[in-house]
Short mmCIF file of C-alpha atoms in Angstrom, two decimals:
data_model
loop_
_atom_site.label_atom_id
_atom_site.label_comp_id
_atom_site.label_asym_id
_atom_site.label_seq_id
_atom_site.Cartn_x
_atom_site.Cartn_y
_atom_site.Cartn_z
CA MET A 188 -12.41 167.30 -23.37
CA ILE A 189 -14.29 169.91 -24.11
CA HIS A 190 -14.02 173.85 -22.51
CA VAL A 191 -16.34 176.18 -22.72
CA TYR A 192 -15.08 180.00 -23.10
CA ARG A 193 -17.60 182.59 -22.19
CA TYR A 194 -17.08 186.62 -22.34
CA ARG A 195 -17.62 188.86 -19.40
CA PRO A 196 -17.73 192.55 -20.44
CA ALA A 197 -16.23 194.93 -18.33
CA GLY A 198 -18.73 195.10 -14.86
CA THR A 199 -20.56 191.57 -15.68
CA GLN A 200 -18.12 189.57 -14.09
CA GLN A 201 -18.27 188.38 -10.52
CA GLY A 202 -15.21 188.80 -8.41
CA GLY A 203 -11.71 190.39 -9.15
CA ASP A 204 -11.47 193.81 -10.76
CA ALA A 205 -15.21 194.44 -12.51
CA ARG A 206 -14.03 197.53 -14.52
CA GLN A 207 -11.97 195.10 -17.05
CA SER A 208 -13.27 192.38 -18.98
CA ALA A 209 -12.47 188.58 -18.74
CA VAL A 210 -12.56 185.37 -20.59
CA GLU A 211 -14.00 182.61 -18.16
CA ARG A 212 -13.21 179.15 -19.46
CA VAL A 213 -15.57 176.27 -17.66
CA ALA A 214 -14.87 172.47 -18.56
CA PHE A 215 -18.03 170.84 -20.06
CA GLU A 216 -19.09 167.61 -19.16
CA THR A 217 -21.98 165.49 -20.38
CA GLY A 218 -25.58 166.61 -19.04
CA ASP A 219 -24.00 169.98 -19.20
CA VAL A 220 -26.13 173.15 -20.43
CA ILE A 221 -24.08 174.90 -22.99
CA PRO A 222 -24.40 178.80 -21.34
CA GLU A 223 -26.03 181.13 -23.63
CA ASP A 224 -23.70 183.50 -23.59
CA ALA A 225 -20.72 180.95 -24.64
CA VAL A 226 -18.37 182.68 -27.56
CA TRP A 227 -16.02 179.62 -27.92
CA ILE A 228 -16.61 175.76 -27.70
CA ASP A 229 -13.20 173.73 -27.68
CA VAL A 230 -13.76 170.19 -28.53
CA MET A 231 -10.91 167.78 -28.35
CA SER A 232 -10.72 164.21 -29.05
CA PRO A 233 -14.42 163.69 -27.90
CA ASP A 234 -15.64 160.32 -27.19
CA PRO A 235 -18.89 158.98 -28.80
CA GLU A 236 -20.87 160.11 -25.48
CA GLU A 237 -19.44 163.63 -25.69
CA ARG A 238 -20.14 164.20 -29.22
CA GLN A 239 -23.64 162.86 -28.78
CA ALA A 240 -24.10 165.39 -25.98
CA LEU A 241 -22.82 168.23 -27.90
CA GLU A 242 -24.95 167.41 -30.94
CA SER A 243 -28.00 167.44 -28.74
CA ALA A 244 -27.13 170.51 -26.94
CA LEU A 245 -26.00 172.76 -30.16
CA TRP A 246 -28.53 171.17 -32.54
CA MET A 247 -25.78 170.79 -35.21
CA PHE A 248 -23.46 168.24 -36.47
CA LEU A 249 -20.23 167.54 -36.11
CA PRO A 250 -18.08 166.19 -38.38
CA THR A 251 -16.09 162.91 -37.77
CA ARG A 252 -12.30 162.43 -37.84
CA GLU A 253 -12.81 160.69 -41.01
CA GLU A 254 -14.79 163.20 -42.84
CA ALA A 255 -12.22 165.95 -41.63
CA SER A 256 -9.27 164.00 -42.85
CA GLU A 257 -10.94 164.00 -46.59
CA ILE A 258 -9.12 166.56 -48.78
CA GLU A 259 -11.56 167.50 -51.19
CA PRO A 260 -12.81 171.02 -50.86
CA SER A 261 -16.60 170.30 -50.52
CA SER A 262 -15.83 167.93 -48.00
CA ARG A 263 -13.68 170.68 -45.86
CA LEU A 264 -15.45 173.76 -46.80
CA TYR A 265 -19.36 173.77 -46.64
CA ARG A 266 -22.56 175.09 -45.03
CA GLU A 267 -25.08 173.48 -43.02
CA GLY A 268 -28.03 175.97 -42.40
CA ASP A 269 -26.84 179.08 -41.17
CA ALA A 270 -23.58 177.43 -39.74
CA ILE A 271 -20.66 177.45 -41.67
CA TYR A 272 -18.05 174.53 -41.76
CA VAL A 273 -14.22 174.98 -42.51
CA THR A 274 -11.51 172.69 -41.98
CA VAL A 275 -7.97 173.26 -41.96
CA SER A 276 -4.50 171.14 -41.49
CA ALA A 277 -2.75 172.15 -38.63
CA LEU A 278 1.01 171.34 -38.21
CA VAL A 279 1.79 169.72 -35.34
CA LYS A 280 4.96 168.20 -33.77
CA SER A 281 7.01 170.50 -35.91
CA ASP A 282 10.01 170.25 -33.13
CA SER A 283 9.75 166.53 -33.74
CA ASP A 284 11.60 163.89 -36.21
CA GLU A 285 8.23 163.26 -37.34
CA PRO A 286 6.56 166.28 -38.34
CA GLN A 287 2.43 165.80 -38.94
CA THR A 288 -0.54 167.71 -40.02
CA SER A 289 -3.81 167.31 -38.28
CA PRO A 290 -7.24 168.21 -39.30
CA ILE A 291 -8.78 171.02 -37.33
CA SER A 292 -12.64 171.72 -38.19
CA PHE A 293 -14.20 175.28 -37.22
CA VAL A 294 -18.14 175.71 -37.29
CA LEU A 295 -19.19 179.02 -36.87
CA ALA A 296 -22.73 179.05 -36.32
CA GLY A 297 -23.83 182.72 -35.42
CA ARG A 298 -22.95 184.07 -32.10
CA ARG A 299 -20.80 181.05 -31.32
CA LEU A 300 -17.54 179.11 -32.50
CA LEU A 301 -16.86 175.41 -32.10
CA THR A 302 -13.60 174.01 -32.70
CA LEU A 303 -13.11 170.12 -33.23
CA ARG A 304 -9.80 168.46 -32.93
CA TYR A 305 -7.74 165.61 -32.24
CA SER A 306 -4.46 166.83 -31.64
CA ASP A 307 -3.36 169.50 -29.41
CA PRO A 308 -1.26 172.06 -31.21
CA MET A 309 0.90 174.57 -29.84
CA PRO A 310 -1.29 177.78 -31.20
CA PHE A 311 -4.29 176.69 -29.00
CA LYS A 312 -2.11 176.71 -26.34
CA THR A 313 -0.49 180.25 -27.08
CA PHE A 314 -4.05 181.75 -27.51
CA ALA A 315 -5.63 180.39 -24.36
CA GLN A 316 -3.09 182.24 -22.92
CA TYR A 317 -3.17 185.35 -24.96
CA LEU A 318 -7.14 185.42 -23.84
CA GLU A 319 -6.46 186.26 -20.31
CA ARG A 320 -4.13 189.07 -21.57
CA ASN A 321 -6.54 190.59 -24.17
CA PRO A 322 -10.19 189.44 -23.31
CA GLU A 323 -11.58 190.93 -26.23
CA SER A 324 -10.41 188.37 -28.58
CA CYS A 325 -13.12 186.48 -27.26
CA ALA A 326 -15.42 188.96 -27.73
CA ALA A 327 -17.41 187.25 -30.58
CA ALA A 328 -17.06 183.85 -32.59
CA GLN A 329 -16.05 185.80 -35.85
CA VAL A 330 -12.92 187.55 -33.60
CA THR A 331 -12.26 184.34 -31.98
CA LEU A 332 -11.98 182.63 -35.47
CA ALA A 333 -9.67 184.97 -36.83
CA GLY A 334 -7.90 184.77 -33.66
CA LEU A 335 -6.97 181.12 -34.11
CA LEU A 336 -6.30 181.41 -37.54
CA ASP A 337 -3.91 184.04 -37.13
CA ALA A 338 -1.93 181.89 -34.31
CA LEU A 339 -2.25 178.90 -36.64
CA ILE A 340 -0.41 181.06 -39.52
CA ASP A 341 2.31 182.31 -36.97
CA ARG A 342 3.43 178.94 -35.79
CA VAL A 343 4.07 178.55 -39.28
CA ALA A 344 5.68 181.60 -40.14
CA ASP A 345 7.78 180.42 -36.61
CA VAL A 346 8.27 176.90 -38.34
CA LEU A 347 9.49 178.42 -41.95
CA GLU A 348 11.93 180.56 -39.96
CA LEU A 349 13.76 177.94 -38.25
CA GLN A 350 13.91 175.79 -41.72
CA GLY A 351 15.53 179.19 -43.77
CA GLY A 352 17.91 179.03 -40.82
CA LYS A 353 18.68 175.52 -40.90
CA LEU A 354 19.06 175.53 -44.71
CA ASP A 355 21.63 178.73 -44.43
CA LYS A 356 23.85 176.45 -41.92
CA ILE A 357 23.68 173.45 -44.71
CA GLY A 358 24.87 176.18 -46.85
CA CYS A 359 27.94 177.73 -45.26
CA GLU A 360 29.15 173.97 -44.88
CA VAL A 361 28.77 172.96 -48.77
CA PHE A 362 30.00 176.46 -49.89
CA GLU A 363 32.29 177.82 -47.54
CA LYS A 364 34.59 175.33 -46.90
CA PRO A 365 35.85 174.44 -50.96
CA ASP A 366 38.77 173.48 -49.48
CA ALA A 367 37.98 170.65 -47.25
CA LYS A 368 39.50 167.44 -46.86
CA PRO A 369 37.91 164.42 -48.54
CA GLY A 370 35.92 162.62 -45.49
CA THR A 371 35.89 165.68 -43.20
CA ARG A 372 32.14 166.38 -44.39
CA ASP A 373 29.19 164.36 -42.90
CA TYR A 374 27.34 163.83 -46.14
CA THR A 375 24.85 161.73 -44.24
CA ASN A 376 23.56 164.14 -41.82
CA MET A 377 23.87 167.03 -44.38
CA LEU A 378 21.08 164.67 -46.46
CA GLY A 379 19.27 163.76 -43.41
CA ALA A 380 19.12 167.46 -42.71
CA LEU A 381 17.84 168.63 -46.09
CA GLY A 382 15.11 165.84 -46.33
CA ARG A 383 13.57 166.45 -42.88
CA VAL A 384 13.80 170.69 -44.02
CA ALA A 385 11.90 169.53 -47.61
CA ASP A 386 9.02 167.32 -45.54
CA LEU A 387 8.19 170.09 -43.06
CA THR A 388 8.19 172.63 -45.62
CA GLY A 389 5.96 170.47 -47.41
CA LYS A 390 3.48 169.76 -44.77
CA ALA A 391 3.68 173.41 -43.75
CA ARG A 392 2.85 174.70 -47.32
CA GLU A 393 -0.05 171.98 -46.96
CA SER A 394 -1.62 173.68 -44.02
CA LEU A 395 -1.06 177.31 -45.02
CA SER A 396 -2.97 176.15 -48.39
CA THR A 397 -5.97 174.76 -46.38
CA ILE A 398 -5.73 178.14 -44.47
CA GLU A 399 -6.18 180.03 -47.48
CA ARG A 400 -8.91 178.26 -48.31
CA ALA A 401 -10.66 178.59 -45.25
CA LEU A 402 -10.24 182.08 -44.92
CA LEU A 403 -11.67 183.20 -48.81
CA TYR A 404 -14.35 180.69 -47.95
CA VAL A 405 -15.12 182.74 -44.91
CA SER A 406 -15.22 185.84 -46.33
CA THR A 407 -17.26 184.62 -49.37
CA VAL A 408 -19.87 183.15 -47.75
CA ALA A 409 -20.00 186.44 -45.25
CA ARG A 410 -19.87 188.79 -48.89
CA GLN A 411 -22.62 186.52 -49.93
CA GLU A 412 -24.76 186.95 -46.74
CA LEU A 413 -24.46 190.83 -46.48
CA THR A 414 -25.62 190.79 -50.47
CA LYS A 415 -28.68 188.83 -49.90
CA ASP A 416 -29.64 191.01 -46.61
CA PRO A 417 -27.15 194.25 -45.72
CA ALA A 418 -29.93 194.64 -42.70
CA ALA A 419 -28.45 190.48 -41.05
CA GLY A 420 -27.49 190.79 -37.66
CA PRO A 421 -27.55 188.87 -34.38
CA GLU A 422 -31.27 188.61 -34.46
CA ALA A 423 -32.03 187.09 -37.61
CA ALA A 424 -33.80 183.68 -37.92
CA THR A 425 -31.93 180.31 -37.40
CA ALA A 426 -32.03 177.87 -40.34
CA GLY A 427 -31.99 174.25 -39.81
CA GLY A 428 -28.97 172.21 -40.07
CA ARG A 429 -28.22 168.61 -41.50
CA ASN A 430 -30.43 165.84 -40.02
CA GLY A 431 -33.06 168.67 -39.54
CA LYS A 432 -31.50 170.24 -36.82
CA ALA A 433 -31.99 173.99 -36.18
CA GLY A 434 -28.44 174.65 -34.28
CA LYS A 435 -28.99 176.70 -31.12
CA GLY A 436 -26.88 179.99 -31.09
CA ALA A 437 -26.88 179.62 -34.93
CA ALA A 438 -28.42 183.19 -36.07
CA LYS A 439 -26.94 184.61 -38.82
CA ASP A 440 -24.31 187.22 -37.92
CA PRO A 441 -22.16 188.23 -41.06
CA LEU A 442 -18.51 189.57 -40.48
CA SER A 443 -17.98 192.91 -39.00
CA LYS A 444 -16.16 195.14 -41.55
CA THR A 445 -12.99 195.10 -38.91
CA THR A 446 -13.05 190.93 -39.11
CA GLN A 447 -13.26 191.29 -42.73
CA VAL A 448 -10.25 193.46 -43.05
CA ARG A 449 -8.40 191.14 -40.69
CA LEU A 450 -9.30 188.48 -42.67
CA LYS A 451 -7.57 190.00 -46.07
CA THR A 452 -4.66 190.78 -43.98
CA LEU A 453 -4.32 187.32 -42.84
CA VAL A 454 -4.91 186.11 -47.11
CA ARG A 455 -2.13 188.22 -47.69
CA ASP A 456 0.26 186.70 -44.82
CA VAL A 457 -0.78 183.08 -46.38
CA GLU A 458 0.06 184.50 -49.82
CA THR A 459 3.82 185.78 -48.93
CA LEU A 460 4.37 183.00 -46.68
CA SER A 461 3.68 180.37 -49.49
CA ASP A 462 6.03 182.29 -51.80
CA TYR A 463 8.24 181.62 -48.91
CA THR A 464 7.91 178.07 -48.97
CA ASN A 465 8.34 177.88 -52.65
CA PHE A 466 11.75 179.90 -52.02
CA LEU A 467 12.84 177.27 -49.33
CA SER A 468 11.79 174.15 -51.58
CA GLY A 469 14.27 175.64 -54.20
CA LYS A 470 16.87 176.28 -52.08
CA ALA A 471 16.68 172.83 -50.71
CA ASP A 472 16.62 171.16 -53.92
CA PHE A 473 20.05 173.50 -54.77
CA LEU A 474 21.70 172.60 -51.85
CA LEU A 475 20.81 168.84 -52.32
CA ASN A 476 22.21 169.08 -55.66
CA ALA A 477 25.27 170.50 -54.49
CA VAL A 478 25.79 168.05 -52.22
CA LEU A 479 25.20 164.93 -54.32
CA GLY A 480 27.68 166.76 -56.49
CA LEU A 481 30.36 166.96 -53.83
CA ILE A 482 29.78 163.55 -53.28
CA ALA A 483 30.25 162.43 -56.82
CA ASN A 484 33.61 164.74 -57.38
CA GLU A 485 35.06 163.20 -53.99
CA GLN A 486 34.20 159.66 -55.70
CA ASN A 487 35.90 160.61 -58.53
CA GLY A 488 38.78 161.82 -57.17
CA ILE A 489 38.94 158.36 -55.07
CA ILE A 490 38.94 156.50 -58.18
CA LYS A 491 41.28 158.67 -60.00
CA ILE A 492 43.98 157.95 -57.20
CA ILE A 493 43.14 153.87 -57.08
CA SER A 494 43.56 154.30 -60.94
CA VAL A 495 46.80 155.56 -60.76
CA VAL A 496 47.98 153.12 -57.83
CA SER A 497 46.59 149.88 -60.28
CA VAL A 498 48.64 151.51 -62.97
CA ILE A 499 51.68 151.57 -60.86
CA ILE A 500 51.69 148.20 -59.79
CA MET A 501 50.74 146.45 -62.91
CA PRO A 502 54.37 146.52 -64.63
CA PRO A 503 55.95 144.52 -61.38
CA THR A 504 53.16 142.62 -61.04
CA LEU A 505 53.59 141.21 -65.04
CA ILE A 506 56.98 140.74 -64.32
CA ALA A 507 56.19 138.65 -61.41
CA SER A 508 53.39 136.45 -63.07
CA ILE A 509 56.01 136.02 -66.03
CA TYR A 510 59.25 134.84 -64.06
CA GLY A 511 57.20 133.30 -60.80
CA MET A 512 59.12 131.69 -58.72
CA ASN A 513 61.29 129.75 -61.12
CA PHE A 514 65.10 130.97 -59.87
CA HIS A 515 67.62 128.57 -57.83
CA ASP A 516 68.91 131.53 -55.77
CA MET A 517 66.27 132.29 -53.29
CA PRO A 518 67.76 132.64 -50.26
CA GLU A 519 63.78 132.32 -48.54
CA LEU A 520 63.40 129.11 -49.74
CA GLY A 521 65.97 127.33 -47.62
CA TRP A 522 64.90 129.77 -44.37
CA PRO A 523 62.79 127.91 -41.74
CA TYR A 524 60.54 131.05 -41.18
CA GLY A 525 60.48 131.96 -45.00
CA TYR A 526 56.37 130.79 -45.54
CA PRO A 527 55.22 132.55 -42.31
CA ALA A 528 57.16 135.65 -43.06
CA ALA A 529 55.79 135.58 -46.84
CA LEU A 530 52.34 135.58 -45.21
CA LEU A 531 52.83 138.34 -42.72
CA VAL A 532 54.19 140.05 -45.75
CA MET A 533 51.42 139.80 -47.38
CA LEU A 534 48.80 140.68 -44.64
CA ILE A 535 50.85 143.78 -44.20
CA THR A 536 50.69 145.25 -48.05
CA ALA A 537 47.12 144.07 -47.77
CA LEU A 538 46.43 146.35 -44.55
CA ILE A 539 48.69 149.73 -45.45
CA PRO A 540 46.14 150.37 -48.61
CA TYR A 541 43.77 149.87 -46.12
CA LEU A 542 44.92 151.98 -43.29
CA ILE A 543 45.74 154.89 -45.64
CA PHE A 544 41.99 154.76 -47.25
CA LYS A 545 40.43 154.97 -44.46
CA ARG A 546 42.19 157.75 -42.89
CA ARG A 547 41.78 159.70 -45.66
CA GLY A 548 37.78 159.19 -45.40
CA TRP A 549 37.71 156.95 -48.53
CA LEU A 550 35.87 154.00 -46.75
#
């Protein structure tokens, strides 16, 4: 699935209010020509035909899913001619029981931005809806790139905020009920919830780490371009890409000062959220140790009671073992129902402790 976003400045679009700018979204089919004024090309799970058509139309290489999934920085952050390739790990399915991270590649080629993804994370949906109200966010490729990364960061922040609330709830159950009776706390659910929080926090940290590296890389490359050619702009020459392809629309287009400032702000946001993930991880570890400590205390209490009961019944058992049933005057021996009654008493004496332990939550 491929969608092309075209920015229409005020006074240029047909239909609607010509006094306002707008973003036009069109579907790209195999054989179509990429519009010259295309700002953002969003590609999701392309088939081989779509991939080949895009590479031919744009004259640039598109990384495969296997290449995008590699974790070494040299495979995620690099240049091909004048095109900048950065790949981040986006947090997906965070509301489910199996959260995941999925690679998303951003190709910044002059006045165009191409995104290549194999999942449908929520930030892309919200950003597309945001463009309907704020079309200026798609006025330039660099602005769109910053907006998408900002949306990814906001989503991670929302997820971390939710996990912090879950840890607070678990903490209340652990520490604000010190006199709770044994067996009234559901330790299995507590441990499961802590495990899910720790897993999601770890994936959020992974996503933030890749986003931070991408932000720093894009900023560094932009500064290098400005240092080499302060006058470089949209009219700069196009250089060749991988496999000798030149990359249409890949003219040098250094980041504007406004975008550079925004990227620096996003880097600070990521650093703050990374510190928060460390805090959540530490808190989850602390609560895990607290829950395990409570479980150990309850088990020690149960073992103490069982030990006391064992000591109490040991003397009668010793006497019964010594004398056995070696008495002449035992009325039960002449009673026809003596044997079934003895079996029933044995069953009752075994069942009563079981019911007591079960009611107190020891079993």
